[in-house]
Tab-separated table of C-alpha atoms in Angstrom:
chain	number	residue	atom	x	y	z
A	47	VAL	CA	-0.012	-0.006	0.004
A	48	ASP	CA	2.810	2.432	0.934
A	49	GLU	CA	4.525	1.803	-2.412
A	50	PHE	CA	1.279	2.485	-4.261
A	51	VAL	CA	0.665	5.696	-2.299
A	52	SER	CA	4.180	6.897	-3.116
A	53	LYS	CA	3.562	6.366	-6.829
A	54	ARG	CA	0.325	8.353	-6.610
A	55	LYS	CA	2.106	11.227	-4.865
A	56	VAL	CA	4.779	11.293	-7.547
A	57	LYS	CA	2.002	11.802	-10.081
A	58	GLY	CA	0.996	14.897	-8.136
A	59	GLU	CA	-2.460	13.796	-7.020
A	60	ALA	CA	-3.710	16.239	-4.439
A	61	ASP	CA	-5.361	15.034	-1.242
A	62	VAL	CA	-9.003	15.910	-0.696
A	63	LYS	CA	-9.581	18.297	2.211
A	64	CYS	CA	-12.511	18.522	4.641
A	65	ASP	CA	-15.569	20.304	3.198
A	66	GLU	CA	-17.056	21.098	6.612
A	67	CYS	CA	-14.277	23.096	8.261
A	68	CYS	CA	-11.386	25.304	7.198
A	69	GLU	CA	-8.662	23.375	9.048
A	70	GLU	CA	-7.604	21.451	5.914
A	71	ASP	CA	-7.237	18.262	7.952
A	72	PRO	CA	-6.982	14.910	6.134
A	73	VAL	CA	-10.281	13.393	5.105
A	74	VAL	CA	-11.298	10.200	6.899
A	75	ALA	CA	-14.933	9.830	5.784
A	76	PHE	CA	-17.468	10.821	3.182
A	77	CYS	CA	-21.211	11.440	3.626
A	78	PRO	CA	-23.078	10.457	0.414
A	79	ASP	CA	-26.240	12.216	1.663
A	80	CYS	CA	-24.476	15.588	1.935
A	81	THR	CA	-21.780	14.814	-0.673
A	82	MET	CA	-19.216	16.127	1.795
A	83	PHE	CA	-15.715	14.980	2.714
A	84	LEU	CA	-15.127	14.992	6.473
A	85	CYS	CA	-12.073	15.123	8.741
A	86	ASP	CA	-11.925	13.300	12.112
A	87	VAL	CA	-13.552	16.101	14.104
A	88	CYS	CA	-16.268	16.875	11.540
A	89	SER	CA	-17.035	13.198	11.087
A	90	GLU	CA	-17.727	12.881	14.834
A	91	HIS	CA	-19.811	16.085	14.787
A	92	HIS	CA	-21.785	14.719	11.839
A	93	LYS	CA	-22.562	11.500	13.759
A	94	ARG	CA	-23.764	13.454	16.843
A	95	SER	CA	-25.795	16.134	15.096
A	96	THR	CA	-29.573	15.559	15.140
A	97	LYS	CA	-29.705	16.937	11.600
A	98	PHE	CA	-27.165	14.446	10.180
A	99	ARG	CA	-27.459	11.497	12.600
A	100	SER	CA	-29.403	9.352	10.109
A	101	HIS	CA	-26.769	9.839	7.387
A	102	ASP	CA	-24.348	7.026	6.530
A	103	GLN	CA	-20.630	7.728	6.297
A	104	LEU	CA	-18.119	5.863	4.165
A	105	SER	CA	-14.719	5.228	5.683
A	106	VAL	CA	-11.940	2.662	5.750
A	107	LEU	CA	-10.815	1.364	9.138
A	108	VAL	CA	-8.067	-1.043	10.167
A	109	ASN	CA	-8.199	-2.186	13.795
A	110	GLY	CA	-10.632	0.642	14.457
A	111	GLU	CA	-8.280	3.315	13.117
A	112	HIS	CA	-8.789	5.473	10.031
A	113	ILE	CA	-6.310	4.924	7.222
A	114	LYS	CA	-4.757	8.254	6.363
A	115	GLU	CA	-2.601	8.925	3.320
A	116	SER	CA	-3.547	5.499	1.984
A	117	ALA	CA	-4.476	4.156	-1.432
A	118	LEU	CA	-7.389	2.437	0.310
A	119	VAL	CA	-9.084	5.801	0.847
A	120	ILE	CA	-11.352	6.528	-2.086
A	121	ARG	CA	-10.198	9.863	-3.433
A	122	ASP	CA	-13.064	11.046	-5.632
A	123	TYR	CA	-16.371	10.037	-4.066
A	124	ARG	CA	-18.298	12.586	-6.092
A	125	LEU	CA	-17.675	10.636	-9.309
A	126	LEU	CA	-18.505	7.382	-7.551
A	127	PHE	CA	-21.944	8.563	-6.462
A	128	MET	CA	-22.910	10.711	-9.416
A	129	PRO	CA	-25.797	9.036	-11.232
A	130	ARG	CA	-25.083	8.579	-14.953
A	131	ARG	CA	-28.349	7.271	-16.345
A	132	SER	CA	-31.235	4.955	-15.551
A	133	LEU	CA	-31.732	1.506	-17.002
A	134	ASN	CA	-34.940	0.388	-18.636
A	135	VAL	CA	-35.428	-3.337	-18.100
A	136	ASN	CA	-39.217	-3.162	-18.548
A	137	GLY	CA	-39.853	-3.037	-14.835
A	138	SER	CA	-38.569	-6.542	-14.329
A	139	LEU	CA	-36.034	-5.696	-11.605
A	140	ARG	CA	-37.825	-6.079	-8.289
A	141	GLY	CA	-35.054	-6.237	-5.701
A	142	PRO	CA	-31.708	-5.097	-7.174
A	143	TRP	CA	-28.932	-5.813	-4.673
A	144	GLY	CA	-25.340	-6.549	-5.677
A	145	THR	CA	-23.484	-5.467	-8.772
A	146	ALA	CA	-20.123	-6.299	-10.409
A	147	VAL	CA	-18.259	-5.310	-13.553
A	148	SER	CA	-16.077	-7.690	-15.616
A	149	ARG	CA	-12.734	-6.798	-17.212
A	150	ASN	CA	-14.413	-6.329	-20.605
A	151	GLY	CA	-17.161	-4.047	-19.272
A	152	MET	CA	-19.999	-6.547	-18.922
A	153	TRP	CA	-21.813	-6.195	-15.621
A	154	THR	CA	-24.378	-7.930	-13.465
A	155	VAL	CA	-27.073	-7.105	-10.941
A	156	THR	CA	-28.487	-9.657	-8.507
A	157	ASP	CA	-32.227	-9.521	-7.895
A	158	PHE	CA	-32.797	-10.368	-4.233
A	159	ASP	CA	-36.562	-10.836	-4.597
A	160	GLN	CA	-36.672	-12.905	-7.782
A	161	GLY	CA	-33.603	-15.067	-7.128
A	162	CYS	CA	-31.860	-14.300	-10.402
A	163	VAL	CA	-28.959	-12.413	-11.984
A	164	TYR	CA	-29.210	-9.866	-14.805
A	165	MET	CA	-26.288	-9.608	-17.244
A	166	PHE	CA	-25.662	-6.395	-19.212
A	167	ASP	CA	-23.118	-5.498	-21.871
A	168	LYS	CA	-20.836	-2.448	-21.591
A	169	TYR	CA	-23.505	-0.337	-23.347
A	170	ASP	CA	-26.041	-1.261	-20.589
A	171	ARG	CA	-28.086	-3.505	-22.879
A	172	LEU	CA	-29.676	-6.469	-21.143
A	173	LEU	CA	-28.089	-9.669	-22.485
A	174	THR	CA	-29.627	-12.384	-20.344
A	175	THR	CA	-30.904	-13.364	-16.939
A	176	PHE	CA	-30.025	-16.591	-15.174
A	177	GLY	CA	-30.914	-18.412	-11.992
A	178	GLN	CA	-34.392	-18.647	-10.568
A	179	LYS	CA	-35.865	-18.611	-7.109
A	180	GLY	CA	-35.409	-21.946	-5.359
A	181	SER	CA	-33.011	-24.321	-3.658
A	182	GLY	CA	-32.151	-26.667	-6.518
A	183	LYS	CA	-29.037	-26.799	-8.695
A	184	GLY	CA	-28.291	-23.316	-10.018
A	185	GLU	CA	-31.286	-21.838	-8.224
A	186	LEU	CA	-30.919	-18.849	-5.925
A	187	LYS	CA	-32.698	-17.805	-2.782
A	188	HIS	CA	-32.079	-14.125	-1.979
A	189	PRO	CA	-28.832	-13.598	-3.924
A	190	GLU	CA	-26.809	-10.662	-2.621
A	191	GLY	CA	-23.145	-10.076	-3.531
A	192	VAL	CA	-21.788	-10.875	-6.974
A	193	ALA	CA	-18.274	-10.880	-8.455
A	194	PHE	CA	-16.329	-11.833	-11.584
A	195	ASP	CA	-13.059	-13.774	-11.619
A	196	ALA	CA	-10.225	-13.284	-14.142
A	197	HIS	CA	-11.948	-15.744	-16.549
A	198	ASP	CA	-15.284	-13.906	-16.380
A	199	HIS	CA	-16.996	-16.569	-14.300
A	200	VAL	CA	-19.746	-15.126	-12.137
A	201	TYR	CA	-19.842	-15.869	-8.391
A	202	VAL	CA	-23.015	-15.156	-6.396
A	203	ALA	CA	-23.460	-15.037	-2.610
A	204	ASP	CA	-26.600	-17.168	-2.281
A	205	HIS	CA	-27.769	-15.793	1.057
A	206	ARG	CA	-30.656	-18.088	2.003
A	207	ASN	CA	-29.188	-21.217	0.370
A	208	GLN	CA	-26.097	-20.563	2.527
A	209	SER	CA	-23.626	-21.115	-0.298
A	210	ILE	CA	-21.717	-19.589	-3.189
A	211	GLN	CA	-22.922	-20.328	-6.745
A	212	LYS	CA	-20.597	-20.155	-9.760
A	213	TYR	CA	-21.823	-19.540	-13.330
A	214	SER	CA	-20.278	-19.070	-16.753
A	215	ILE	CA	-20.526	-15.662	-18.438
A	216	ASN	CA	-23.514	-17.093	-20.372
A	217	GLY	CA	-25.327	-18.118	-17.190
A	218	GLU	CA	-24.541	-21.840	-17.225
A	219	HIS	CA	-24.401	-23.186	-13.668
A	220	LEU	CA	-20.930	-24.577	-12.944
A	221	LEU	CA	-20.598	-25.143	-9.214
A	222	GLN	CA	-22.068	-24.654	-5.774
A	223	PHE	CA	-19.797	-24.558	-2.734
A	224	GLY	CA	-19.735	-23.498	0.933
A	225	LYS	CA	-22.882	-25.403	1.914
A	226	GLY	CA	-22.529	-26.452	5.541
A	227	LYS	CA	-19.684	-23.978	6.100
A	228	LEU	CA	-21.395	-20.655	5.404
A	229	PHE	CA	-24.234	-19.304	7.503
A	230	TYR	CA	-25.590	-16.323	5.526
A	231	PRO	CA	-23.058	-15.105	2.915
A	232	ARG	CA	-23.627	-11.494	1.931
A	233	SER	CA	-20.814	-10.198	-0.257
A	234	LEU	CA	-17.740	-11.605	-1.953
A	235	THR	CA	-14.789	-10.812	-4.187
A	236	VAL	CA	-12.387	-12.946	-6.214
A	237	HIS	CA	-8.639	-12.275	-6.210
A	238	ASN	CA	-5.845	-14.535	-7.540
A	239	SER	CA	-8.302	-17.435	-7.945
A	240	LYS	CA	-9.372	-17.198	-4.297
A	241	VAL	CA	-12.930	-16.309	-3.268
A	242	TYR	CA	-13.284	-14.061	-0.201
A	243	VAL	CA	-16.713	-14.037	1.417
A	244	THR	CA	-18.344	-12.003	4.210
A	245	ASP	CA	-20.662	-14.243	6.189
């Protein structure tokens, strides 16, 4: 991480400063509701204020401590949360939950209510849906997190079936694993052929 931060500093990337105060302290959190970057002090004030108490804050913690001057801090939240456009899938999405983007720009959305996955191309055109509500092979019960691996296989955290389901890019069911070991998997990511799951 330190090496990556050093490379970013060489490129001259400026740190984001607190939007709430004029102290120019390092940012440790972001409030999507206010679209404001917050330093330590302002973040605490935000949490205590009756006006902002219901707002969520995004931050990265390690052992309860904020990571400062780190590549793990998202630098430009405004771009991350700026809506680009709406999708028209004929009202078929009922409970959109997790989303992931492949290396070639294809992306997916899990539908928590219908127990399926929607696959879109990089131009946001709906290509296919796969999975259906149930507990059988390839069926999903409240799918949540979704991720692609380096070979564009799709992994889905199958919350109520207490497992991870693996599909091809075309939606062919390939594998189910974690049954009997996972309680209620919620999100996941794939890195170096390993699947990391929050349960």
